[in-house]
Short mmCIF file of C-alpha atoms in Angstrom, two decimals:
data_model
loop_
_atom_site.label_atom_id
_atom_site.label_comp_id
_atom_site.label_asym_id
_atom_site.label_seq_id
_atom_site.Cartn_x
_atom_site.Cartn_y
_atom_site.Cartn_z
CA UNK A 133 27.29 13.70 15.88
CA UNK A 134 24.82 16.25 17.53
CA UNK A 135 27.10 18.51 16.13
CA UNK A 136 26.90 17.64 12.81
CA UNK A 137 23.75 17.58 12.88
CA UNK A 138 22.97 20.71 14.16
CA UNK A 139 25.17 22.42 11.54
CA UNK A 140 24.32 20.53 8.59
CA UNK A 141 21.60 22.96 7.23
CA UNK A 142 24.23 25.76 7.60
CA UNK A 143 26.27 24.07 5.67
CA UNK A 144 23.97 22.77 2.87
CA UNK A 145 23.84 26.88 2.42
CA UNK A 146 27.55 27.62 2.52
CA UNK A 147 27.58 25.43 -0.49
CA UNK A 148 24.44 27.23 -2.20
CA UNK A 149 26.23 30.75 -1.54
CA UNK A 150 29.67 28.88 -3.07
CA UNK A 151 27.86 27.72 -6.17
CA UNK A 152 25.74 30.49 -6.70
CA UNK A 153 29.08 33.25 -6.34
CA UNK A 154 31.34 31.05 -8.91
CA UNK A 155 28.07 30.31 -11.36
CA UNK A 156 27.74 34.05 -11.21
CA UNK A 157 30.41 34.53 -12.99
CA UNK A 158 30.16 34.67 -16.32
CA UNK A 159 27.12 32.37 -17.40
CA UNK A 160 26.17 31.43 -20.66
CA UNK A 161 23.41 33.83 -21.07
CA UNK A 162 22.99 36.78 -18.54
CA UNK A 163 19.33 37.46 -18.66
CA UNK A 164 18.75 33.24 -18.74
CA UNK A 165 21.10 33.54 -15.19
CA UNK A 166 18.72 36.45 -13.65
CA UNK A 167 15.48 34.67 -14.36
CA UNK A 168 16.51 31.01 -13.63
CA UNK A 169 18.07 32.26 -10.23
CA UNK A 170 15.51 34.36 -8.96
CA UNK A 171 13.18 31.65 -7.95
CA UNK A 172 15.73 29.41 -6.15
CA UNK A 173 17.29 32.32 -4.49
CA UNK A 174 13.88 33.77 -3.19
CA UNK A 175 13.10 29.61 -2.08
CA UNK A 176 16.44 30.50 0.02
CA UNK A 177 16.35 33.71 1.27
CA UNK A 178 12.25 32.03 2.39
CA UNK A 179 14.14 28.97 4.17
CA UNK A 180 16.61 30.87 5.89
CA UNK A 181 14.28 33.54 7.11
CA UNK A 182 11.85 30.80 8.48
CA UNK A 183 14.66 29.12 10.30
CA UNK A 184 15.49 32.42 12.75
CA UNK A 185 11.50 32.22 13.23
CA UNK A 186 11.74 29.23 14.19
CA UNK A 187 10.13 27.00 11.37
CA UNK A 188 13.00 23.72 11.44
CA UNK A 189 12.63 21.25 9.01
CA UNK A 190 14.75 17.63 9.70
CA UNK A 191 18.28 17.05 7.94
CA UNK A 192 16.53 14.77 5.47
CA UNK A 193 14.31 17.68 4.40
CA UNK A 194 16.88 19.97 3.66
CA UNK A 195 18.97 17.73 2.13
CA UNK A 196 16.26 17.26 -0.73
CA UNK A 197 15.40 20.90 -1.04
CA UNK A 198 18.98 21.54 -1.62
CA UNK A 199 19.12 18.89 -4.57
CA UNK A 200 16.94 21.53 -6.47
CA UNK A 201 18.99 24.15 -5.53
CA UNK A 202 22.22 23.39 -6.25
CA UNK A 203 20.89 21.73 -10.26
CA UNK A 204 19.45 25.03 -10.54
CA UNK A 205 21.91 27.13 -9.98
CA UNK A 206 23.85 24.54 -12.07
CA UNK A 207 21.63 25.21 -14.72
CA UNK A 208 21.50 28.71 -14.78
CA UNK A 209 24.73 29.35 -15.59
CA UNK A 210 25.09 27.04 -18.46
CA UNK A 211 21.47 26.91 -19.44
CA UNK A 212 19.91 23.46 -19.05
CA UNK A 213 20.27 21.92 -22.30
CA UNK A 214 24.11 23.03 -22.37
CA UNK A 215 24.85 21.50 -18.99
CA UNK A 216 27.84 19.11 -19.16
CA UNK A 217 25.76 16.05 -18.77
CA UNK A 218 26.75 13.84 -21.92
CA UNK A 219 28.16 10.76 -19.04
CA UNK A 220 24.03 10.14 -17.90
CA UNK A 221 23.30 10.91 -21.02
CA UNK A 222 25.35 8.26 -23.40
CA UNK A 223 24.98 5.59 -20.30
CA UNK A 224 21.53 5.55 -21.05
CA UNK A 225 21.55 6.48 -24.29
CA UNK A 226 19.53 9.69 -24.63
CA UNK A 227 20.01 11.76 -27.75
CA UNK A 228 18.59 14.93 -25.65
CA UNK A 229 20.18 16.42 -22.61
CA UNK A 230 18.43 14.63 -19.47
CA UNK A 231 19.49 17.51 -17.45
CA UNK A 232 16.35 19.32 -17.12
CA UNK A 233 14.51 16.21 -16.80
CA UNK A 234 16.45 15.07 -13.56
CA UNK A 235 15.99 18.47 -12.13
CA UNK A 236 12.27 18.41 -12.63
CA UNK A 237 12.21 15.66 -11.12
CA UNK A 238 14.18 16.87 -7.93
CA UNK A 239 11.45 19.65 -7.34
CA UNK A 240 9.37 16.73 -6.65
CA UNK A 241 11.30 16.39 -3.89
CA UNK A 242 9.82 19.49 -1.74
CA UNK A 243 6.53 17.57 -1.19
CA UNK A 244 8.89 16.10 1.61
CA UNK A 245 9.59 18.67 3.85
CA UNK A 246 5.17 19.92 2.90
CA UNK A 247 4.32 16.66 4.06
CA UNK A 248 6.88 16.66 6.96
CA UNK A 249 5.19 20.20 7.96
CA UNK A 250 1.34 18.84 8.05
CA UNK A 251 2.42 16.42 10.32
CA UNK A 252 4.10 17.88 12.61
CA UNK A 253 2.24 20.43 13.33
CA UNK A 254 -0.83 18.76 13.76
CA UNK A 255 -2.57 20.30 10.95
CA UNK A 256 -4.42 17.63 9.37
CA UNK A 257 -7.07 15.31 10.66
CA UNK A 258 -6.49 12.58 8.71
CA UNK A 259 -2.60 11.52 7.74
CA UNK A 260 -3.69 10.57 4.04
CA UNK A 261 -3.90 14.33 3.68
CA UNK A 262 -0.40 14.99 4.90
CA UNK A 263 0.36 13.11 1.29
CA UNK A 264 -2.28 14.03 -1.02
CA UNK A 265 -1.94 18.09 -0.30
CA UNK A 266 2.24 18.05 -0.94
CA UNK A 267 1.59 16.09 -4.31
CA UNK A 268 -1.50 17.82 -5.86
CA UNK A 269 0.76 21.45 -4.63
CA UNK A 270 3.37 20.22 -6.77
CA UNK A 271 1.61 19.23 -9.80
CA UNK A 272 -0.59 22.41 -9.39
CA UNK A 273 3.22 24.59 -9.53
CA UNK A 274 4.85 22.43 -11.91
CA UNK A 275 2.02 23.36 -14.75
CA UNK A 276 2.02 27.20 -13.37
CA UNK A 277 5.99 27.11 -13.82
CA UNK A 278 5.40 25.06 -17.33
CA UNK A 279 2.85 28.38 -18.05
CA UNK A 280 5.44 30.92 -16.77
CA UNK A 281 8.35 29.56 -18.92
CA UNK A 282 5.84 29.94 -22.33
CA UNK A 283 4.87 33.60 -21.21
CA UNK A 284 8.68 33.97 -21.17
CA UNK A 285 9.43 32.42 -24.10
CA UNK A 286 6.40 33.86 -26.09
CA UNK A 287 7.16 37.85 -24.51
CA UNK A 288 10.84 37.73 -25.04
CA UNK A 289 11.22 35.66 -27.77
CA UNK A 290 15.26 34.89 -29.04
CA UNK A 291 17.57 32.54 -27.99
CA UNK A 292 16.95 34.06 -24.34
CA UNK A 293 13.60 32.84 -24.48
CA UNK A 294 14.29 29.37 -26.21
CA UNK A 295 17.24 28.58 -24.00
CA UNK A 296 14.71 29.74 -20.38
CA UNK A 297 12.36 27.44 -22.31
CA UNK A 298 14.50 24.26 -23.16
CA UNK A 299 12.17 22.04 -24.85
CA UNK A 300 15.38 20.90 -26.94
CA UNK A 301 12.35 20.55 -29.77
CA UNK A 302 10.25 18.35 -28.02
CA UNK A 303 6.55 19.40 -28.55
CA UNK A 304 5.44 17.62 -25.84
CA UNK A 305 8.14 19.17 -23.42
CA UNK A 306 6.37 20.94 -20.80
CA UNK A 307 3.97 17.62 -20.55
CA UNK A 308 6.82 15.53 -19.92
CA UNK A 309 8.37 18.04 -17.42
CA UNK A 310 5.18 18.51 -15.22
CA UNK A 311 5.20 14.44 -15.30
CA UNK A 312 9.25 14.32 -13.84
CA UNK A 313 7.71 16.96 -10.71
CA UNK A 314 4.62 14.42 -10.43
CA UNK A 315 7.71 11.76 -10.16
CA UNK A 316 9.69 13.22 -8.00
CA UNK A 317 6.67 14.21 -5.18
CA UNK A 318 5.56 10.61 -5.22
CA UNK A 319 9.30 9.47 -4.60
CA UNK A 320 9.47 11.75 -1.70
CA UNK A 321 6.04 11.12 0.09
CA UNK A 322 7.06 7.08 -0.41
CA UNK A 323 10.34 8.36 1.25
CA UNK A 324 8.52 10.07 3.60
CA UNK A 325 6.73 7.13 4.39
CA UNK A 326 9.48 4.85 5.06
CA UNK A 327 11.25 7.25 7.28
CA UNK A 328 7.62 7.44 9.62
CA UNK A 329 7.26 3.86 9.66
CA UNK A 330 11.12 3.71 11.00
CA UNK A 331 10.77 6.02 13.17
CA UNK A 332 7.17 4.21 14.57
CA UNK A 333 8.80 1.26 15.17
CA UNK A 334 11.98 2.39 17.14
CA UNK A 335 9.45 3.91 19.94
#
């Protein structure tokens, strides 16, 4: 078990390397691959680099980080809106693809291993803080990444540029997307929350 555990980050990244090597390979649209990938691979090459310093998140936390990483990648090399997703998508009868919205929603899920950090390392006075700081980070990114992908979009124009943006025609797109991040953060900190209150009341 100590094992396991020990390893399990390691091997959260074989997989990342695995998916990222195959989805490599010839992706829907190349310059959509390079710009989609270069934020999640910089978010790893950031994680593994803190690790040999020293900075250890728990299992849990990596576990959700991954989530991200993994429907990125996904989505990269098929482009979010062409991402084979038509099972969620007829079971709950969505006419778009949900794709993008679910992984939106999973970059919600770093206010975890934010929160996880404040804590830990003593660096808040008050633990309300420890909650508030990883969700207002996340909406605060969400509408930066929301104004990245129109600067994209408007500078490079194409199907390069609508395909990086993937608003699938919905006007109120980017709205809706900052809203899934929102989501996802206040799913983790509740998460978070339930794991501290477990672990209060086995000491």
């Amino acid at each position: 078990m100590n094992f396991t555990k020990k390893y399990f980050p390691l091997f959260l990244l074989l997989v990342y390397v695995l998916l990222f090597i195959v989805l490599g390979i010839n992706p829907y649209d190349r310059d959509v691959w390079y710009v989609e990938n270069g934020p999640i691979v910089a978010i790893v090459i950031f994680l593994v680099v803190s690790w040999y310093r020293g900075l250890r998140f728990s299992n849990l936390s990596y576990l959700l980080m991954s989530v991200l990483l993994y429907m990125h990648t996904i989505g990269g090399h098929f482009t979010f809106e062409r991402v084979p997703f038509e099972w969620f998508n007829t079971f709950f009868g969505f006419e778009r693809n949900m794709y993008d919205r679910i992984a939106h929603f999973s970059v919600g899920f770093y206010a975890y291993p934010f929160a996880e950090y404040l804590l830990t390392r003593k660096l808040v006075a008050k633990k309300w803080i420890a909650y508030a700081m990883p969700l207002f980070f996340i909406m605060a990114l969400a509408a930066l990444y929301e104004m990245f992908e129109w600067w994209y979009a408007a500078s490079f124009g194409g199907e390069a540029g609508a395909a990086f943006l993937g608003s699938q025609g919905d006007i109120w797109d980017a709205q809706k997307d900052i809203l899934m991040d929102t989501l996802g953060a206040i799913f983790s900190l509740i998460l978070f929350l339930c794991v501290q209150i477990v672990g209060t009341s086995k000491k």
